[in-house]
PDB file of C-alpha atoms in Angstrom:
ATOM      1  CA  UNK A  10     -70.807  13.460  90.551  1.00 75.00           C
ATOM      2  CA  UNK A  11     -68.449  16.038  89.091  1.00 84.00           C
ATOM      3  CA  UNK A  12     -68.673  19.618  89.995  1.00 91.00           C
ATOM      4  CA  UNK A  13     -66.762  23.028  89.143  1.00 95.00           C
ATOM      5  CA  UNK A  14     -65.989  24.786  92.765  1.00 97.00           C
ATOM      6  CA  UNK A  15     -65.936  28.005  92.978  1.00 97.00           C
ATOM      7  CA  UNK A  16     -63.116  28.880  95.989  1.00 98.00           C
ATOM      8  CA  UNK A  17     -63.548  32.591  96.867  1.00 97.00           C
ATOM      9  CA  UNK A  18     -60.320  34.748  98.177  1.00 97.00           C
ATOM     10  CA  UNK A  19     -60.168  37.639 100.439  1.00 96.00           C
ATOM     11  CA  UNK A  20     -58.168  39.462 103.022  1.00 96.00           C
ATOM     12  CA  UNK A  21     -58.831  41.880 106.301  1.00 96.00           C
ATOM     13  CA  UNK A  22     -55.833  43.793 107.192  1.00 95.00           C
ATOM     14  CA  UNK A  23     -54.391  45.765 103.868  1.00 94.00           C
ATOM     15  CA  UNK A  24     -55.414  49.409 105.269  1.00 92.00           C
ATOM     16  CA  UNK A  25     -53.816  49.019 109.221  1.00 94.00           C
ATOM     17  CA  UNK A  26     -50.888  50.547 110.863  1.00 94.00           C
ATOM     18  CA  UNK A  27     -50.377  47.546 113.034  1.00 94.00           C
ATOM     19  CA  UNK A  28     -51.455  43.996 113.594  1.00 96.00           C
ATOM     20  CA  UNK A  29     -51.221  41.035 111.141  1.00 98.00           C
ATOM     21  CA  UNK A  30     -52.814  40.297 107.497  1.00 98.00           C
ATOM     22  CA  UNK A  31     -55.421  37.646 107.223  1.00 98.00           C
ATOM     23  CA  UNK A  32     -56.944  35.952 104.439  1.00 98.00           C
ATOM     24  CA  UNK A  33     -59.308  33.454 103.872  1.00 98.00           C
ATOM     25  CA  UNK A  34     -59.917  30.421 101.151  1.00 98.00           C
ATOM     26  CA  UNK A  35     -63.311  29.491 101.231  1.00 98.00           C
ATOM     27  CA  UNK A  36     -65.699  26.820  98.877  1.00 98.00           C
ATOM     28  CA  UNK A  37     -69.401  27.107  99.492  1.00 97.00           C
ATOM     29  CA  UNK A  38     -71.641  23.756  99.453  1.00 96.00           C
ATOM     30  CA  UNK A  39     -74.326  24.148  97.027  1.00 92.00           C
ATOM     31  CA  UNK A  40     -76.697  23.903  99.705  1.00 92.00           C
ATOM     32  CA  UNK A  41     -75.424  27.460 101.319  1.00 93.00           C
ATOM     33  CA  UNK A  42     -78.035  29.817 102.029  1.00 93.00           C
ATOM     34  CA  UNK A  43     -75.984  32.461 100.276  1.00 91.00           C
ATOM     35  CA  UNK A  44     -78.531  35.432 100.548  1.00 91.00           C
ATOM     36  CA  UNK A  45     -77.783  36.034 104.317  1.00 90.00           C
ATOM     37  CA  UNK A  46     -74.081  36.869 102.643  1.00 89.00           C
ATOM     38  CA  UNK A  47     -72.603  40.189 102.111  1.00 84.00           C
ATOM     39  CA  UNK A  48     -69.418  41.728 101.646  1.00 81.00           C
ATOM     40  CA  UNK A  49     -68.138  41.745 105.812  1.00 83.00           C
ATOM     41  CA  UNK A  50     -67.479  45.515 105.932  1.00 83.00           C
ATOM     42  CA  UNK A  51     -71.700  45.864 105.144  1.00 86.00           C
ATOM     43  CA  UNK A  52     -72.525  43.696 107.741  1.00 88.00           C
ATOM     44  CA  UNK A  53     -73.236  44.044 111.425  1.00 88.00           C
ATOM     45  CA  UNK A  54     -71.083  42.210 113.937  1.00 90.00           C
ATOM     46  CA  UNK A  55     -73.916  40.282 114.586  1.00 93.00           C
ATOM     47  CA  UNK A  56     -74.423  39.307 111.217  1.00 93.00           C
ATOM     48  CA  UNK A  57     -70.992  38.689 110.475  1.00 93.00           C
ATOM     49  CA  UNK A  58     -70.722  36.605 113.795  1.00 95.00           C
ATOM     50  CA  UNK A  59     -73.397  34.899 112.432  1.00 94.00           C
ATOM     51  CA  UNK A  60     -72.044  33.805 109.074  1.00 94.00           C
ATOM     52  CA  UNK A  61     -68.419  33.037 110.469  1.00 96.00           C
ATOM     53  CA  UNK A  62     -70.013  30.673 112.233  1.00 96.00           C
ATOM     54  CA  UNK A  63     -72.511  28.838 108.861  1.00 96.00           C
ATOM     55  CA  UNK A  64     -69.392  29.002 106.962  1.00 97.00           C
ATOM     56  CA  UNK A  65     -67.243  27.227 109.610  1.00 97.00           C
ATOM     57  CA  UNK A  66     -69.872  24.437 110.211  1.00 96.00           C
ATOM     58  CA  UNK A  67     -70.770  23.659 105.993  1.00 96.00           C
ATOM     59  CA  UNK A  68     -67.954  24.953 103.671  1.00 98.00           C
ATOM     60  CA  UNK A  69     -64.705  24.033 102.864  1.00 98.00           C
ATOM     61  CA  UNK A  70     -62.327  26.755 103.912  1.00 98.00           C
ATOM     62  CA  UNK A  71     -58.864  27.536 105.359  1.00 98.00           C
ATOM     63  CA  UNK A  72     -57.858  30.907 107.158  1.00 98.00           C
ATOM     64  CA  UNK A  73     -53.694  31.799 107.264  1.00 98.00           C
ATOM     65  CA  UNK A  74     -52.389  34.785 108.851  1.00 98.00           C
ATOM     66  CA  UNK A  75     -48.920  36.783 108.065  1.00 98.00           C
ATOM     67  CA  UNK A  76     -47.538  39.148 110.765  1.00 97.00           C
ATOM     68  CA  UNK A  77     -46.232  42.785 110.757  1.00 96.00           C
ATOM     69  CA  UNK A  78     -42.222  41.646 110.331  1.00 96.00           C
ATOM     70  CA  UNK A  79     -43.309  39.694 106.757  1.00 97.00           C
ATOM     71  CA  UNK A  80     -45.435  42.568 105.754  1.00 96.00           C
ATOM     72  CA  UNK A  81     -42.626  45.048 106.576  1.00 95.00           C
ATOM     73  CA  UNK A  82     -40.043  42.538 104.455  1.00 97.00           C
ATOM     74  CA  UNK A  83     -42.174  42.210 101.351  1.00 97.00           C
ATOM     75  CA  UNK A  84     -44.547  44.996 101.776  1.00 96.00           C
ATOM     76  CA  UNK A  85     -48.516  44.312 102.551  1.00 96.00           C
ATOM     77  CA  UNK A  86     -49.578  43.525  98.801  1.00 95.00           C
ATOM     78  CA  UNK A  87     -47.034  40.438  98.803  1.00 97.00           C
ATOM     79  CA  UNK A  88     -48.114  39.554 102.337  1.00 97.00           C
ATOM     80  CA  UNK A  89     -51.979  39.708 101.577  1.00 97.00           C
ATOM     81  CA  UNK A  90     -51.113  36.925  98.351  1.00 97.00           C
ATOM     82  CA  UNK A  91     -48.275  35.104 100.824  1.00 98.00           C
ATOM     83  CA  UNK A  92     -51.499  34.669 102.924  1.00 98.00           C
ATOM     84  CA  UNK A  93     -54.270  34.007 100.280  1.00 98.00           C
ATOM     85  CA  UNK A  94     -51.828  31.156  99.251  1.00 98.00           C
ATOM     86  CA  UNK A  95     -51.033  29.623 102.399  1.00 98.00           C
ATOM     87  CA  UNK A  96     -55.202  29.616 102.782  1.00 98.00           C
ATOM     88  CA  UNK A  97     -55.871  27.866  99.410  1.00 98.00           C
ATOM     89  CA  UNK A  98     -53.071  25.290 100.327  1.00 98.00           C
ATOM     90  CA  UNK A  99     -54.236  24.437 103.487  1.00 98.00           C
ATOM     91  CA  UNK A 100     -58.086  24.157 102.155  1.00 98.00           C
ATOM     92  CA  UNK A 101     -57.030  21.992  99.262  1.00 97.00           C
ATOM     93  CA  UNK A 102     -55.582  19.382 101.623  1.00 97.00           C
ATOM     94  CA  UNK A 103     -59.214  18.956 103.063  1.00 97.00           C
ATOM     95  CA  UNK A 104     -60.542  18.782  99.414  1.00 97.00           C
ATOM     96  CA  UNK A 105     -61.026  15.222  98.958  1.00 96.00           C
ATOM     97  CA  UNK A 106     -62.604  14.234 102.027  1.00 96.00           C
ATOM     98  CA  UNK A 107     -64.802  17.471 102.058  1.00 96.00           C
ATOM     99  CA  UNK A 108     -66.493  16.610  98.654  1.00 95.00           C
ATOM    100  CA  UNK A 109     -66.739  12.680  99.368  1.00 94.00           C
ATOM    101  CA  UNK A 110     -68.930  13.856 102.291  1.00 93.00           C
ATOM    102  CA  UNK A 111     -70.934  16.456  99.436  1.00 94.00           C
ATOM    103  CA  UNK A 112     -71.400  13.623  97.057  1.00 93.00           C
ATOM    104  CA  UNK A 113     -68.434  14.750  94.748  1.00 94.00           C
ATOM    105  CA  UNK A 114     -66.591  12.328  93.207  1.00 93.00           C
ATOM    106  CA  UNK A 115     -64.312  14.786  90.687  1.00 95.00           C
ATOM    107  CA  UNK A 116     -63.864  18.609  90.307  1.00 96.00           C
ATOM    108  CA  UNK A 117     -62.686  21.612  88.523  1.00 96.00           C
ATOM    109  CA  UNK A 118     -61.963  24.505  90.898  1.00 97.00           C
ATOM    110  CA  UNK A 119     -62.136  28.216  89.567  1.00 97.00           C
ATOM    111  CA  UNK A 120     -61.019  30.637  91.864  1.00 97.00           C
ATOM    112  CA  UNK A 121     -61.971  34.113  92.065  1.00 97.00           C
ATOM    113  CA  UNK A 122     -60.215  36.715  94.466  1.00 95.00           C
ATOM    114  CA  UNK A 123     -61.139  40.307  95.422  1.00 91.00           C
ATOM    115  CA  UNK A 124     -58.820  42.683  93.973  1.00 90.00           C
ATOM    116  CA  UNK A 125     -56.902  43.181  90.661  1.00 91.00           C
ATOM    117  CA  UNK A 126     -54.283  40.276  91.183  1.00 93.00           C
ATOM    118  CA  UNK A 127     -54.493  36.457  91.563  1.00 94.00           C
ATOM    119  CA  UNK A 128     -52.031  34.323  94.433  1.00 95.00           C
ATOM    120  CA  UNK A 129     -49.848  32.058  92.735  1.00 94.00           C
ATOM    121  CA  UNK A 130     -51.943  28.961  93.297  1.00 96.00           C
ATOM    122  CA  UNK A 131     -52.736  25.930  90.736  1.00 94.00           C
ATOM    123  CA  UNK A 132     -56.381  25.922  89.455  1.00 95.00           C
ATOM    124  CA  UNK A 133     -58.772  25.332  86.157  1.00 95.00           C
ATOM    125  CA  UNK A 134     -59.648  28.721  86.388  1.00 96.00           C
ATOM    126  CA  UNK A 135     -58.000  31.629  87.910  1.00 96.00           C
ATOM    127  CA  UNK A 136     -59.349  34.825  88.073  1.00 96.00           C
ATOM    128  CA  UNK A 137     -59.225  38.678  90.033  1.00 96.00           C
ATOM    129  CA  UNK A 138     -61.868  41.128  90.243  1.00 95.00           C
ATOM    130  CA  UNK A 139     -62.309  44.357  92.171  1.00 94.00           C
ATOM    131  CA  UNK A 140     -64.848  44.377  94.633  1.00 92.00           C
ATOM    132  CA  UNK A 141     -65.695  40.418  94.182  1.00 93.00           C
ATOM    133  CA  UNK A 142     -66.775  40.730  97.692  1.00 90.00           C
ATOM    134  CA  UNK A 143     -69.850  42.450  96.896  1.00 91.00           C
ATOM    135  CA  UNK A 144     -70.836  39.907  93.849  1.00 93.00           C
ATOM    136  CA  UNK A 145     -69.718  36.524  94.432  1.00 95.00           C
ATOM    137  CA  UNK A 146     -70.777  34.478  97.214  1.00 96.00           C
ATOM    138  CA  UNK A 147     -67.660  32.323  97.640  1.00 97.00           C
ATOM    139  CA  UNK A 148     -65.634  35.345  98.176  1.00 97.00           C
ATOM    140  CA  UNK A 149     -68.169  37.227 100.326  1.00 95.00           C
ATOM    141  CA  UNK A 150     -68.092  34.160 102.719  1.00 97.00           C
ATOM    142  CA  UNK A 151     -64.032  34.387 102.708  1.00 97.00           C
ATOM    143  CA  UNK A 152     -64.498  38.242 103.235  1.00 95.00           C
ATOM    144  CA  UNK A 153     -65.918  37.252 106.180  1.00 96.00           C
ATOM    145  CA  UNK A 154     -63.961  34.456 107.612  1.00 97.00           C
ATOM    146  CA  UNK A 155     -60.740  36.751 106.989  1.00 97.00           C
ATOM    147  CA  UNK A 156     -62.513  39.348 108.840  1.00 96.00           C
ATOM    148  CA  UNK A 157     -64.014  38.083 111.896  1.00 97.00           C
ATOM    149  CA  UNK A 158     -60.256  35.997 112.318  1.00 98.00           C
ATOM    150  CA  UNK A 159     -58.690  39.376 112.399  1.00 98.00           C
ATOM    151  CA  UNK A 160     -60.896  40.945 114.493  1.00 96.00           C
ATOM    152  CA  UNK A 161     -60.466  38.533 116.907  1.00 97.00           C
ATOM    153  CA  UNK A 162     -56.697  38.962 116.676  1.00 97.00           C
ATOM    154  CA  UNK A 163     -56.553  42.197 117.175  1.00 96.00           C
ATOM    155  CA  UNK A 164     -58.757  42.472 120.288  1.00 96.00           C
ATOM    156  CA  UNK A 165     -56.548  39.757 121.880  1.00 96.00           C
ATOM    157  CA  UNK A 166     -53.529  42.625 121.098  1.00 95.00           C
ATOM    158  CA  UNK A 167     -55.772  45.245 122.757  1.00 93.00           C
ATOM    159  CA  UNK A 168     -55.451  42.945 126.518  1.00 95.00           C
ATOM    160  CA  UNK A 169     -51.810  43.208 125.757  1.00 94.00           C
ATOM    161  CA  UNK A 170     -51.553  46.804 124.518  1.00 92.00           C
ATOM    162  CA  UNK A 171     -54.786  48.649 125.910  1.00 93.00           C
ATOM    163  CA  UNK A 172     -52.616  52.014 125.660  1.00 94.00           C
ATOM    164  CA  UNK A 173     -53.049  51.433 121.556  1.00 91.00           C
ATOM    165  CA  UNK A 174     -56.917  51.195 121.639  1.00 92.00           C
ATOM    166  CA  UNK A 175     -56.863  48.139 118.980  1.00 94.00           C
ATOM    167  CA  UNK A 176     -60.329  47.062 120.434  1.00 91.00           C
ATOM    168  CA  UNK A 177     -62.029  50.301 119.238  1.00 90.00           C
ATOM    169  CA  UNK A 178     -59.914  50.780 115.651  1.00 93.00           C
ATOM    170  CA  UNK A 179     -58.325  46.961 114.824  1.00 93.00           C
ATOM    171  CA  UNK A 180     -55.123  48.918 113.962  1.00 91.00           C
ATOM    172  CA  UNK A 181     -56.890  51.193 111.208  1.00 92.00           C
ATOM    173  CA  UNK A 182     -54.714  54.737 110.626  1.00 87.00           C
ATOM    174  CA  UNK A 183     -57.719  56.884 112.679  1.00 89.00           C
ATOM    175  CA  UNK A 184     -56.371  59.746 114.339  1.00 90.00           C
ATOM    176  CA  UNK A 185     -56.625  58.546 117.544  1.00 89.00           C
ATOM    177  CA  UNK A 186     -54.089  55.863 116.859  1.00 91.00           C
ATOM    178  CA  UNK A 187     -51.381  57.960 114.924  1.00 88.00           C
ATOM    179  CA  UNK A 188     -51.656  60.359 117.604  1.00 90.00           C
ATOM    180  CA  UNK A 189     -50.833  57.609 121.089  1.00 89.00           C
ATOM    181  CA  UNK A 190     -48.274  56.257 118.186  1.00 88.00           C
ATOM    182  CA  UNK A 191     -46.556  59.856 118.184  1.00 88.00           C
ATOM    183  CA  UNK A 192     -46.904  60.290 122.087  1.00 90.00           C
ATOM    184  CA  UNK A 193     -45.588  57.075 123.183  1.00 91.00           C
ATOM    185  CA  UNK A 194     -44.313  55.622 119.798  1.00 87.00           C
ATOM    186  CA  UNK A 195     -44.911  52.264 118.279  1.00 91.00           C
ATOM    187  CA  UNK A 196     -46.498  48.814 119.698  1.00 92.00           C
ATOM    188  CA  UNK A 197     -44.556  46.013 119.424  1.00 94.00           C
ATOM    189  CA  UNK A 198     -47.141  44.888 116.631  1.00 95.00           C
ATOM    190  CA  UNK A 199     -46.638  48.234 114.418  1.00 94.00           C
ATOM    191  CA  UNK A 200     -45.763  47.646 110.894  1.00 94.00           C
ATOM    192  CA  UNK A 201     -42.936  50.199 111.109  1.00 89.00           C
ATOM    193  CA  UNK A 202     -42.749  50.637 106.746  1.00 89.00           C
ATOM    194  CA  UNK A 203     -46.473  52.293 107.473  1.00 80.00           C
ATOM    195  CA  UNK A 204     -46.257  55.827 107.934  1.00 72.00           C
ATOM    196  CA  UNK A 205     -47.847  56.816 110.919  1.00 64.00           C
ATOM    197  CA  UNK A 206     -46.684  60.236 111.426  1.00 61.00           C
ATOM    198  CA  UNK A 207     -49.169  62.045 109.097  1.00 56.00           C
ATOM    199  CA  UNK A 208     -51.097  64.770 110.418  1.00 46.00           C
TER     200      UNK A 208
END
């Protein structure tokens, strides 16, 4: 059987002041109950929990991560595609055996990230669309992965830097966080070309 994939991009980590960049690649079996998916940020942890955990047991995905020293070297936009591509590399290397097991015998893949440009990756389709997140599945479900991965990451940093609060805010500029960053200065995670001396 031939099939055209769809392989959804997304990131979690453009907006913070600290902590890595994560993105997901992610290819949804046609068999995906996709209306339990939203974009992450509208779901509850529960939820999200939840859907990490379909997506890891049916689709065909791959999650990569780029720290704070890359993103301060070539600035969070290249990081967030650095990472999108390492994620689509990684996913296509599990291609072949992943659609034997779905019945797929030959494919097109169109890819479709969230946002208003595309990683450098080789496809039949290639395509970038704001808030993709909301509308297609494939990306919603990478949305997610990217997400939940981060999350995880950064409570992990909160055990080693409880003084930062990354539990509560994931690294996010609140005010709370710009203001222990002033007191006591930056983690050892901070991405230092952020600003976070705003008032």
């Amino acid at each position: 059987m031939e099939a055209l994939l769809e392989c959804g991009f997304d990131e979690a980590g453009r907006g913070p002041l600290a902590g890595p960049v994560v993105a997901a690649s992610c290819i949804l079996p046609s068999s995906f109950p996709v209306e339990c998916l939203n974009d992450s940020k509208k779901l509850s942890l529960k939820k999200r929990i939840f859907c990490d955990s379909l997506i890891r047991q049916t689709a065909l995905f791959s999650v990569a991560v780029v720290d704070h020293k890359t993103i301060d070297q070539i600035n969070i936009l290249n990081a967030s595609l650095l990472a999108m591509k390492i994620a689509y590399h990684q996913m296509i290397e599990k291609l072949p055996e992943w659609a034997h097991k779905q019945g797929i015998s030959s494919w097109k893949i169109s890819c479709i990230a969230d946002g208003n440009q595309i990683p450098d990756v080789t496809a039949d389709f290639l395509k970038a669309e704001p808030k993709a997140d909301g509308k297609y599945p494939c990306v919603m479900a990478a949305s997610i992965l990217a997400k939940v991965y981060r999350d995880n990451i950064m409570e992990k940093m909160d055990a080693l830097y409880p003084e930062y609060g990354y539990k509560k805010h994931k690294g996010y500029p609140t005010k709370e966080h710009m203001q222990i960053c002033r007191t006591i200065g930056p983690s050892p995670i901070q991405r230092l070309s952020f600003n976070y001396n705003k008032t």
